[in-house]
Short mmCIF file of C-alpha atoms and ligand atoms in Angstrom, two decimals:
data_model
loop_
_atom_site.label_atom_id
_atom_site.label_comp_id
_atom_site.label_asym_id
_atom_site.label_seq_id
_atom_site.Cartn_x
_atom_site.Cartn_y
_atom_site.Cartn_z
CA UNK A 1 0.00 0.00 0.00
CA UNK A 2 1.61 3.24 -1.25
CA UNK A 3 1.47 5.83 0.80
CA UNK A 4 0.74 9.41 -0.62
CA UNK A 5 4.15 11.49 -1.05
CA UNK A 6 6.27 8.70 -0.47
CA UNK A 7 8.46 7.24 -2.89
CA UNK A 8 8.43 3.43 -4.38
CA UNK A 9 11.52 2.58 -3.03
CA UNK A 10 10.15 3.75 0.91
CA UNK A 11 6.77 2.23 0.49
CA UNK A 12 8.82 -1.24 0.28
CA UNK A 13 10.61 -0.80 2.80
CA UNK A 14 7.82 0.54 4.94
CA UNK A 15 5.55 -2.42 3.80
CA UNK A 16 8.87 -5.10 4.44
CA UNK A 17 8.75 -3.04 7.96
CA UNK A 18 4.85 -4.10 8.44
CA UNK A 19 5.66 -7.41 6.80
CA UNK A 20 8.59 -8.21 9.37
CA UNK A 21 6.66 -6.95 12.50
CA UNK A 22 4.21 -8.97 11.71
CA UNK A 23 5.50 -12.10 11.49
CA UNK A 24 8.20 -11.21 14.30
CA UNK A 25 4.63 -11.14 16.73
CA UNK A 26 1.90 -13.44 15.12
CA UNK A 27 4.83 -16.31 13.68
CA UNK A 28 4.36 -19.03 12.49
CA UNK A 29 1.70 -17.18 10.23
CA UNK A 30 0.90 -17.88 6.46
CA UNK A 31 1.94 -15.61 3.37
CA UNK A 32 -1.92 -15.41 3.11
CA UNK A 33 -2.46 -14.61 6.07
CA UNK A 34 -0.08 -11.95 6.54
CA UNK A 35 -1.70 -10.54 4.29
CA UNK A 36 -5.07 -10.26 4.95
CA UNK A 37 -4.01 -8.84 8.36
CA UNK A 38 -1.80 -6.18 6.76
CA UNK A 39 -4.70 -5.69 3.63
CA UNK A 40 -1.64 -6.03 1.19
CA UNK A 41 -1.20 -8.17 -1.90
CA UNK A 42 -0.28 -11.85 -1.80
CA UNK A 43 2.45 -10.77 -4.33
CA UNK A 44 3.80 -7.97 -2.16
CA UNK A 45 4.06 -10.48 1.15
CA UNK A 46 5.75 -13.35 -1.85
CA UNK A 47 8.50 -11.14 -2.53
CA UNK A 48 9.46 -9.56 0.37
CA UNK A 49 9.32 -12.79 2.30
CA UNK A 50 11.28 -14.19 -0.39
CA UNK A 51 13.90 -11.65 -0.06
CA UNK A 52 13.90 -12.13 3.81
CA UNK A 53 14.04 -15.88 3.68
CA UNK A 54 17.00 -15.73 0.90
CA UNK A 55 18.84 -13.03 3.58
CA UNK A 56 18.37 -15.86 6.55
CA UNK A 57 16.10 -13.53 9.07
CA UNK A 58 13.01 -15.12 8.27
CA UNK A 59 12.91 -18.85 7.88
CA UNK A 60 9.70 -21.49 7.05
CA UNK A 61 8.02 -24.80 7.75
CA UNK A 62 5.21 -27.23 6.99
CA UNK A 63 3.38 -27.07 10.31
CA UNK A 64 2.66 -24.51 13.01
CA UNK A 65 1.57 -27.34 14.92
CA UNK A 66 -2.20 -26.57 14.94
CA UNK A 67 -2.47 -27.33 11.74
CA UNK A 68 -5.59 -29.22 10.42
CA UNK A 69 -4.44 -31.56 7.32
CA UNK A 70 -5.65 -29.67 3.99
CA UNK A 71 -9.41 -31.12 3.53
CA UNK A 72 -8.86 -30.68 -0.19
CA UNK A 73 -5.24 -32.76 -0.13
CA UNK A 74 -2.36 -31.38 -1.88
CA UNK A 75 0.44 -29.30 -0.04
CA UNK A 76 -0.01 -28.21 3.23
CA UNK A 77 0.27 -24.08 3.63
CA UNK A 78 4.43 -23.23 4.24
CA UNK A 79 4.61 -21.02 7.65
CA UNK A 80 6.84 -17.94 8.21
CA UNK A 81 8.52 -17.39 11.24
CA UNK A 82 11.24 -14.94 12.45
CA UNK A 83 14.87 -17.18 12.30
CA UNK A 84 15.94 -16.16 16.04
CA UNK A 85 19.40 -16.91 15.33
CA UNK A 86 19.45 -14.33 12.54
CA UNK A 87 20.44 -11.88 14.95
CA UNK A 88 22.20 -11.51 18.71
CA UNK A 89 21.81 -8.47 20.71
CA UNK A 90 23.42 -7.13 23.74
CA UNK A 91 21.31 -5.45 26.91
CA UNK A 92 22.42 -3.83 29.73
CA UNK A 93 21.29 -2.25 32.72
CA UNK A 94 22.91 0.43 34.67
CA UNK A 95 20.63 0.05 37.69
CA UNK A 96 21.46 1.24 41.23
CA UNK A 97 21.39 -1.77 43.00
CA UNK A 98 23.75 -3.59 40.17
CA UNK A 99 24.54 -4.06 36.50
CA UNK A 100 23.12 -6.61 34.56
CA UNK A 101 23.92 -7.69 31.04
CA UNK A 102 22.49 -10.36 28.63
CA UNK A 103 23.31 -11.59 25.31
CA UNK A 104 20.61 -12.77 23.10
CA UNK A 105 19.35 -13.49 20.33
CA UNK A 106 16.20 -12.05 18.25
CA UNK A 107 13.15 -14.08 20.23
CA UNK A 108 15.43 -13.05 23.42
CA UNK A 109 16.24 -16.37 23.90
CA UNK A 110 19.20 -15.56 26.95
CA UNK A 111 22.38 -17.15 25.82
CA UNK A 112 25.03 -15.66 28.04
CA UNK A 113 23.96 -13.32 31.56
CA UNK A 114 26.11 -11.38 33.62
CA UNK A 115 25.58 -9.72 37.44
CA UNK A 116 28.37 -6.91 38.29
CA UNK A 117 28.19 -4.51 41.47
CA UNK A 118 26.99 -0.76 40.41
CA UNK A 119 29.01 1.03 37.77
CA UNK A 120 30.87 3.92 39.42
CA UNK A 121 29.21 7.27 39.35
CA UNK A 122 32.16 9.03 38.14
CA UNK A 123 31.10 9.10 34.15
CA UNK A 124 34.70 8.31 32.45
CA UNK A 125 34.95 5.58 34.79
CA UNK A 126 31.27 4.15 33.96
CA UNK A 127 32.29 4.35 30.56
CA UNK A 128 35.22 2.27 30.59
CA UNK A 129 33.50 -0.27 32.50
CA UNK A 130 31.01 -1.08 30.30
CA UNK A 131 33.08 -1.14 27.60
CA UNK A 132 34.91 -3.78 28.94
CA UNK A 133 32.03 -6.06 29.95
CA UNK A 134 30.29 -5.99 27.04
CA UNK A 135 33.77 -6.60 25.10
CA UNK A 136 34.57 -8.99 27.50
CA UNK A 137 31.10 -11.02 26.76
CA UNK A 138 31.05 -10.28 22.77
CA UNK A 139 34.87 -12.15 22.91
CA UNK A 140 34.42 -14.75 24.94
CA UNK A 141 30.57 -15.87 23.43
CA UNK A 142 32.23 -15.42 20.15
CA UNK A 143 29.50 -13.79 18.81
CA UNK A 144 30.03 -13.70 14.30
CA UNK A 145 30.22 -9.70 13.71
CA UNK A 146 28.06 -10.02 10.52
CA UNK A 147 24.83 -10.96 13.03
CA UNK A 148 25.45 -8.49 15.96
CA UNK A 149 23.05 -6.01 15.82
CA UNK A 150 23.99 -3.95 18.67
CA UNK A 151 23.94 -2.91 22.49
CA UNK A 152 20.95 -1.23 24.47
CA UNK A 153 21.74 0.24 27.41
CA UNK A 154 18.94 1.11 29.93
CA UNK A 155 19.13 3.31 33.33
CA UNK A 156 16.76 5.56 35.67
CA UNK A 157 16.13 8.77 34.78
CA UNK A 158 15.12 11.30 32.00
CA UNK A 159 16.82 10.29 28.87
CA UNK A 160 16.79 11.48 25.33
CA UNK A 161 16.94 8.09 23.24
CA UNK A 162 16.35 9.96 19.84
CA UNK A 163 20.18 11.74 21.24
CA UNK A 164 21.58 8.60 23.63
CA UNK A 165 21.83 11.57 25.90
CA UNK A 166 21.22 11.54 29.78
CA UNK A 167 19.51 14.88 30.43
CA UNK A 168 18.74 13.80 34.16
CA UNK A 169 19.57 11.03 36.45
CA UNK A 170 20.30 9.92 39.93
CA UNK A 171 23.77 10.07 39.33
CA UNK A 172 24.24 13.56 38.70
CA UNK A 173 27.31 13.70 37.09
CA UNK A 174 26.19 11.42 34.14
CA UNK A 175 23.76 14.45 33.86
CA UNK A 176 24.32 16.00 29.84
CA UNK A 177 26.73 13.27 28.67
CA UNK A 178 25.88 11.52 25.37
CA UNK A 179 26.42 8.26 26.61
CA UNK A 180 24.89 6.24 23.61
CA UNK A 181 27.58 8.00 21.21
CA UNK A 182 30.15 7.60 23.37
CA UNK A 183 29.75 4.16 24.16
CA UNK A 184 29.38 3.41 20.33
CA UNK A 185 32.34 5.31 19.76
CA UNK A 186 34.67 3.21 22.32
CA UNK A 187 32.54 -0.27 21.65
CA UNK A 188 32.45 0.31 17.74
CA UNK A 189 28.67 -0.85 17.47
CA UNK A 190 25.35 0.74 17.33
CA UNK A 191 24.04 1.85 21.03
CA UNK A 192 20.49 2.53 21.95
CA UNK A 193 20.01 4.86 24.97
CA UNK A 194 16.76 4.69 26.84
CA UNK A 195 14.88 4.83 30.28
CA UNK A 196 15.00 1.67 31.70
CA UNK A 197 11.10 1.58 32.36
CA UNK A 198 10.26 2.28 28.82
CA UNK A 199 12.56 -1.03 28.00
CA UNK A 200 10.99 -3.26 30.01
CA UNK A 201 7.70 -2.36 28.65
CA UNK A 202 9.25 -2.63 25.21
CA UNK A 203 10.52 -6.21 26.76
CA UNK A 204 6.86 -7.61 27.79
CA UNK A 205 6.05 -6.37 24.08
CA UNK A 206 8.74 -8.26 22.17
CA UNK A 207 9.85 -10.96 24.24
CA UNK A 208 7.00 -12.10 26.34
CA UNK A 209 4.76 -15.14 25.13
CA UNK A 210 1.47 -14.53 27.29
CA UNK A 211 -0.98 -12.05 25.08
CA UNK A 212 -1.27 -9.46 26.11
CA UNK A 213 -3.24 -5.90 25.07
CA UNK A 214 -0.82 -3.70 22.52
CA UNK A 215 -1.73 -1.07 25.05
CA UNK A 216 -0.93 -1.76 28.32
CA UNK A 217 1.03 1.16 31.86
CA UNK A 218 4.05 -0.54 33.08
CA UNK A 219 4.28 1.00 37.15
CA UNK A 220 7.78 0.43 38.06
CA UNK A 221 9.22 1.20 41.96
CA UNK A 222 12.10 0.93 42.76
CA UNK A 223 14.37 3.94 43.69
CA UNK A 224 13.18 6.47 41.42
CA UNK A 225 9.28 5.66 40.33
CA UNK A 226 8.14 5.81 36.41
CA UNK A 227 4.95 4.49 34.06
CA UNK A 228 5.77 3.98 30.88
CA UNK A 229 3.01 3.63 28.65
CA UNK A 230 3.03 1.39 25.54
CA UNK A 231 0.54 2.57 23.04
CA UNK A 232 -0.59 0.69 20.17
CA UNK A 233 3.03 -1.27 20.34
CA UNK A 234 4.88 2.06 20.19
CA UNK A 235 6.62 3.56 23.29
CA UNK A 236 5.30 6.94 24.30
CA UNK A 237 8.31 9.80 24.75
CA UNK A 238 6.37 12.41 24.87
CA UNK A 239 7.91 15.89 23.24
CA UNK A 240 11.32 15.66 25.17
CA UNK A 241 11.68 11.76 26.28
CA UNK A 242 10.22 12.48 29.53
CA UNK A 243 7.16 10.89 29.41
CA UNK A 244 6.14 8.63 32.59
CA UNK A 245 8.67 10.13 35.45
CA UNK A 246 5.56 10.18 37.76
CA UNK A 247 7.80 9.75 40.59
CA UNK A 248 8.93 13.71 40.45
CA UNK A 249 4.63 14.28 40.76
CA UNK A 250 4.64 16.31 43.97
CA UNK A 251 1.99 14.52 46.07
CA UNK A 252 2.68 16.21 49.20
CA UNK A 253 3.24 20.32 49.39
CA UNK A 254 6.23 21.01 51.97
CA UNK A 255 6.74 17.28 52.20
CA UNK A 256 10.72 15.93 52.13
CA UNK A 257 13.61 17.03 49.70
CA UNK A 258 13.96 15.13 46.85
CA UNK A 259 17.86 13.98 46.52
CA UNK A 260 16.96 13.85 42.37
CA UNK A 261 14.77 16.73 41.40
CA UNK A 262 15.21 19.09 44.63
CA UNK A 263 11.38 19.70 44.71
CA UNK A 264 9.39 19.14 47.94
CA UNK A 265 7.18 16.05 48.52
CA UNK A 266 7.29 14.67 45.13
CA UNK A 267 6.46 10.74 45.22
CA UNK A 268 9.94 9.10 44.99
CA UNK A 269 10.90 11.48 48.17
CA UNK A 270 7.98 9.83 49.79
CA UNK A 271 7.87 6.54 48.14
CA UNK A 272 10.93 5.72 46.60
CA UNK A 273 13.13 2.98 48.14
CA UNK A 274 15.68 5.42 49.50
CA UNK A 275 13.09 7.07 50.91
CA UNK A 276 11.97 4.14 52.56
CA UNK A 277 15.32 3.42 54.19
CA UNK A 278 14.99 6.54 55.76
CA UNK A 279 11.80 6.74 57.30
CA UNK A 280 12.11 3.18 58.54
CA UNK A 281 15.98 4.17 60.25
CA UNK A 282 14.18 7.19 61.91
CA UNK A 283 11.25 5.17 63.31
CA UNK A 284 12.86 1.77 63.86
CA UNK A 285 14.51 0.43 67.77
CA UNK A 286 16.63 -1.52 69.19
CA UNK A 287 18.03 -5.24 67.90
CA UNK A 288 16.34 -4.46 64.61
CA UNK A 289 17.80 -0.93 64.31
CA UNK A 290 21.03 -1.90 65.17
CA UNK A 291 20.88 -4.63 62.24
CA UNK A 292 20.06 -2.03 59.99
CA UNK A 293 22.25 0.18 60.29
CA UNK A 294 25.17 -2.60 60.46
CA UNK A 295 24.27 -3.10 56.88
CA UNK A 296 26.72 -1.36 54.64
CA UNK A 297 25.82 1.21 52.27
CA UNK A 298 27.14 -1.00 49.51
CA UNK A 299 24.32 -3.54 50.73
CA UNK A 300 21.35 -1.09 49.95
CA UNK A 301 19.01 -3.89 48.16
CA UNK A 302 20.07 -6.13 51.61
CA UNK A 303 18.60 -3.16 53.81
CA UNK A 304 15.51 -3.53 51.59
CA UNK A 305 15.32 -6.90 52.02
CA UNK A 306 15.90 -6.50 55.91
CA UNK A 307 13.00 -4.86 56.27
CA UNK A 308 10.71 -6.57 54.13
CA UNK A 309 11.25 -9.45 56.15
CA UNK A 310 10.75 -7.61 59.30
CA UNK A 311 7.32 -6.76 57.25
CA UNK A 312 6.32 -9.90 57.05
CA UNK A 313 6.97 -10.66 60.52
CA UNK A 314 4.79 -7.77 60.99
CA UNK A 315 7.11 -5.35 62.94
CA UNK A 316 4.68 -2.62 63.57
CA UNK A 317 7.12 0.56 62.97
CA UNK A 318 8.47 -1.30 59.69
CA UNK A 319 4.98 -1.74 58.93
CA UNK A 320 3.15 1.55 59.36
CA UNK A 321 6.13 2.91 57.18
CA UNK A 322 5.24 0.59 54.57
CA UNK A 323 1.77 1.23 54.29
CA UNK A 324 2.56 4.54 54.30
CA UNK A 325 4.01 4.41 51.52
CA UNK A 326 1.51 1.68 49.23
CA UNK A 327 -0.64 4.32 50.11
CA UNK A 328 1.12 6.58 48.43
CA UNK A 329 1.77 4.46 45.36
CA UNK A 330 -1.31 3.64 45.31
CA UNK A 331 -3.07 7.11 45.17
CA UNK A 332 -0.31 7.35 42.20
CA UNK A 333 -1.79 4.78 40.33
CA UNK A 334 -5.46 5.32 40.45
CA UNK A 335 -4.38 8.97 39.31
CA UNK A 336 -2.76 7.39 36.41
CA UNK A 337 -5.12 4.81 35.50
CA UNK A 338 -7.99 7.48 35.71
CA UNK A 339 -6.01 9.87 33.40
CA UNK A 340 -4.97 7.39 30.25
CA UNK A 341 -7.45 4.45 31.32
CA UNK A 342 -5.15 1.77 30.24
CA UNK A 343 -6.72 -1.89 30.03
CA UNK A 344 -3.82 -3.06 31.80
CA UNK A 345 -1.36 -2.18 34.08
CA UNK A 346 1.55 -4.08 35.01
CA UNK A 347 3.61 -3.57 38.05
CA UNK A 348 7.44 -4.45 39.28
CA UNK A 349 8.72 -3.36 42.35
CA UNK A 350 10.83 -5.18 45.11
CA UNK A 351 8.15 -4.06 47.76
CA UNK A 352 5.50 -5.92 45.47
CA UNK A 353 7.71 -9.22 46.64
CA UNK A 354 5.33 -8.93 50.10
CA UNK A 355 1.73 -9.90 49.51
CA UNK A 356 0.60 -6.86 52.02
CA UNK A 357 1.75 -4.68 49.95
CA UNK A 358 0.20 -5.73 46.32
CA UNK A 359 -3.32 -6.50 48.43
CA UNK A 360 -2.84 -2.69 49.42
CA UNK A 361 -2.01 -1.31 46.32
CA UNK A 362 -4.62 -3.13 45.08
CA UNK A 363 -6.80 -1.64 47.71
CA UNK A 364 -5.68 1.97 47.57
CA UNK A 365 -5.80 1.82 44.04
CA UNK A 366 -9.34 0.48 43.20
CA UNK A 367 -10.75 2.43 45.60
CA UNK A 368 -9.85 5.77 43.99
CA UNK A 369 -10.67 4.80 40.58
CA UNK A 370 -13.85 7.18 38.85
CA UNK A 371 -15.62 5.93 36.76
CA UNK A 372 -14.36 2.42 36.05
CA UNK A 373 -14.36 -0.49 38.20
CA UNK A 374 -11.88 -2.80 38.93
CA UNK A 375 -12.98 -5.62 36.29
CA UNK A 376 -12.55 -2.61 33.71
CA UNK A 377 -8.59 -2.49 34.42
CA UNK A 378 -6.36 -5.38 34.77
CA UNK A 379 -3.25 -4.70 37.41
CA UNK A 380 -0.96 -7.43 37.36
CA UNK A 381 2.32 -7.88 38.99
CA UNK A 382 5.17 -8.88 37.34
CA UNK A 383 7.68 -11.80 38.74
CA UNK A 384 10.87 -10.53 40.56
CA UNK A 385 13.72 -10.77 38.21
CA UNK A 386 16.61 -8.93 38.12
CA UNK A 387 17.16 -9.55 34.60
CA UNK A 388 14.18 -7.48 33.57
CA UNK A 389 15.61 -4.40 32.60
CA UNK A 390 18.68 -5.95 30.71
CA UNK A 391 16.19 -7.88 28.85
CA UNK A 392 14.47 -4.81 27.70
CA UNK A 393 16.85 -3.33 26.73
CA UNK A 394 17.87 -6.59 24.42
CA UNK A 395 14.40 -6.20 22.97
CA UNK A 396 15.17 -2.53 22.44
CA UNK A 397 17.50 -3.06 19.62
CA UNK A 398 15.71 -6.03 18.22
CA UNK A 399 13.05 -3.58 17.85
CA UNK A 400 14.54 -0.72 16.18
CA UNK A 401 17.78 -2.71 14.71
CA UNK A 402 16.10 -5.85 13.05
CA UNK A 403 12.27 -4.87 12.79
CA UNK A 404 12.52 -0.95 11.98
CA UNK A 405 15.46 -1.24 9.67
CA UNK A 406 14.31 -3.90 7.78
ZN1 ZN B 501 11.55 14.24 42.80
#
């Protein structure tokens, strides 16, 4: 289908684009099929799946599987799929807690994963790092150059992917550096910058097998606090990339300092893990205090996990803290939900690990919802895995390196 203004030579690749896309998330689909979805020509889907199958990214077979023997005999219809070994990836995550790094390939099929302590905050230093991981990974998985399509690289904050430039983050001296060229420059492959809550919405997207609506919140907690919203299986930026940092929402005038955006009482200074270490060290008393605070800094995800336990074992200070602060997350999400009325939201958070605290988001949540009732909005929570966000970012460049520049 031509589009108006747009020359031959762009409509096929934008149609190979649809073509791809389509096979990379309804596979193994037939050529006639494809396209009656797409409302193209047989001939159209013929050659360019002929040109993709000759190139090795897509590849066919007899059966899906499901297939009901041909009631009129003769050959059974060929399937397209997506050949996931056409490709191998690279994602990363600069999180706070840690690094993680995966190799993959296109159906993000994990073939190598790595765990390193946090990357220093001193930028040059960062940089150098990762270069050597991922160098270190790319050698020793001896991945062929040819089918390397590149490295994401995901972290908190307010980042311009379009750039691969960190306008704002936790670690304030990253703050302005182009880190995607930079780290193509010293790795000598293409880099994709982007927030690491958009990627692991772009993740559940590409790499996940349960259906799932193309539009769909992802309400992510950790640290900092951000929704990204997938729309119609395209990431929403907004004008300047900062779409979904509903963390630096001030929910409470006067309230605390935020250590990232300096504003009072906005909801990571509230809700936020850090700020959760804090209000639980002012509150908490003897034995359990003491523990805490015998806890390293360089253990912050153990302090976490200190006082979820102490949660669970209902310590009342460690509790009133915590619902303190569903409550606030909650009131968050409602907010959202009532402003973009997704059909589903998903949520990831360590806090979400203790079943108090999803029944009270739940709670909170439904209970300030207008005009929709809780059948009307799905909220499910994802598993714990600190791979998610590496994985993402993996699905990042199979997105816009394999699908988008096909
Ligand atoms: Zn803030």
């Amino acid at each position: 289908m031509q589009k108006k203004g747009v020359s031959l030579p762009e409509a096929r690749r934008q149609n190979r684009v649809q073509i791809k896309e389509l096979i990379y998330k309804k596979g193994p689909i037939t050529r006639t099929e494809v396209a009656r979805r797409l409302g193209l020509t047989l001939p159209t889907i013929t050659t360019s799946a002929q040109e993709m199958l000759a190139e090795g990214s897509l590849l066919e077979r007899e059966n899906d599987g499901k297939d009901e023997p041909n009631p009129r005999g003769g050959r059974k219809p060929l399937y397209l799929d997506v050949n996931p070994s056409a490709g191998y990836v690279i994602g990363l995550e600069l999180g706070p807690y840690r690094t993680t790094l995966c190799l993959t390939d296109l159906r993000g099929n994990t073939i190598h994963k790595r765990l390193f302590a946090p990357v220093s905050r001193d930028y040059d230093e960062m940089v150098a790092t990762v270069t050597r991981q991922v160098s270190d990974l790319l050698q020793k998985e001896d991945v062929p150059q040819d089918k390397f399509l590149g490295v994401g690289v995901s972290l908190p904050g307010f980042i311009e992917s379009e750039k691969g430039v960190i306008r704002s983050s936790m670690r304030t001296g990253w703050n302005g550096k182009a880190l995607g060229p930079d780290l193509q420059k010293s790795l000598g492959c293409p880099v994709l910058l982007e927030n690491n809550v958009r990627v692991r919405a772009i993740g559940v997207e590409m790499f996940s097998s349960v259906p799932r609506p193309d539009t769909f919140a992802y309400y992510f907690v950790s640290k900092g606090i951000a929704c990204s919203l997938m729309i119609q299986n395209d990431i929403f930026s907004g004008k300047t990339a900062g779409a979904g940092e509903v963390g630096h929402m001030v929910v409470q005038p006067y309230g605390p300092v935020c250590e990232t955006c300096h504003n009072r009482g906005c909801l990571e200074a509230l809700a936020g893990e850090n700020a959760i270490l804090r209000q639980c060290a002012s509150v908490m008393e003897n034995v359990s205090a003491e523990t805490l605070k015998s806890l390293s800094d360089d253990e912050e995800d153990a302090k976490l996990e200190y006082l979820l336990k102490l949660q669970r074992e209902n310590n009342p200070l460690v509790s009133a803290v915590m619902d303190n602060v569903v409550f606030h997350l909650g009131l968050a999400l409602a907010n959202i939900i009532n402003f973009i009325s997704p059909r589903l939201v998903l949520v990831e958070g360590h806090l979400m690990r203790n079943e108090q605290n999803r029944e009270r988001l739940l709670k909170v949540t439904h209970q300030n919802l207008f005009g929709l009732n809780e059948t009307e909005v799905d909220i499910e929570f994802m598993p714990f895995d600190q791979f998610s966000g590496a994985n993402g970012s993996a699905a990042l460049v199979v997105k816009k390196k394999f699908i988008h520049n096909a």
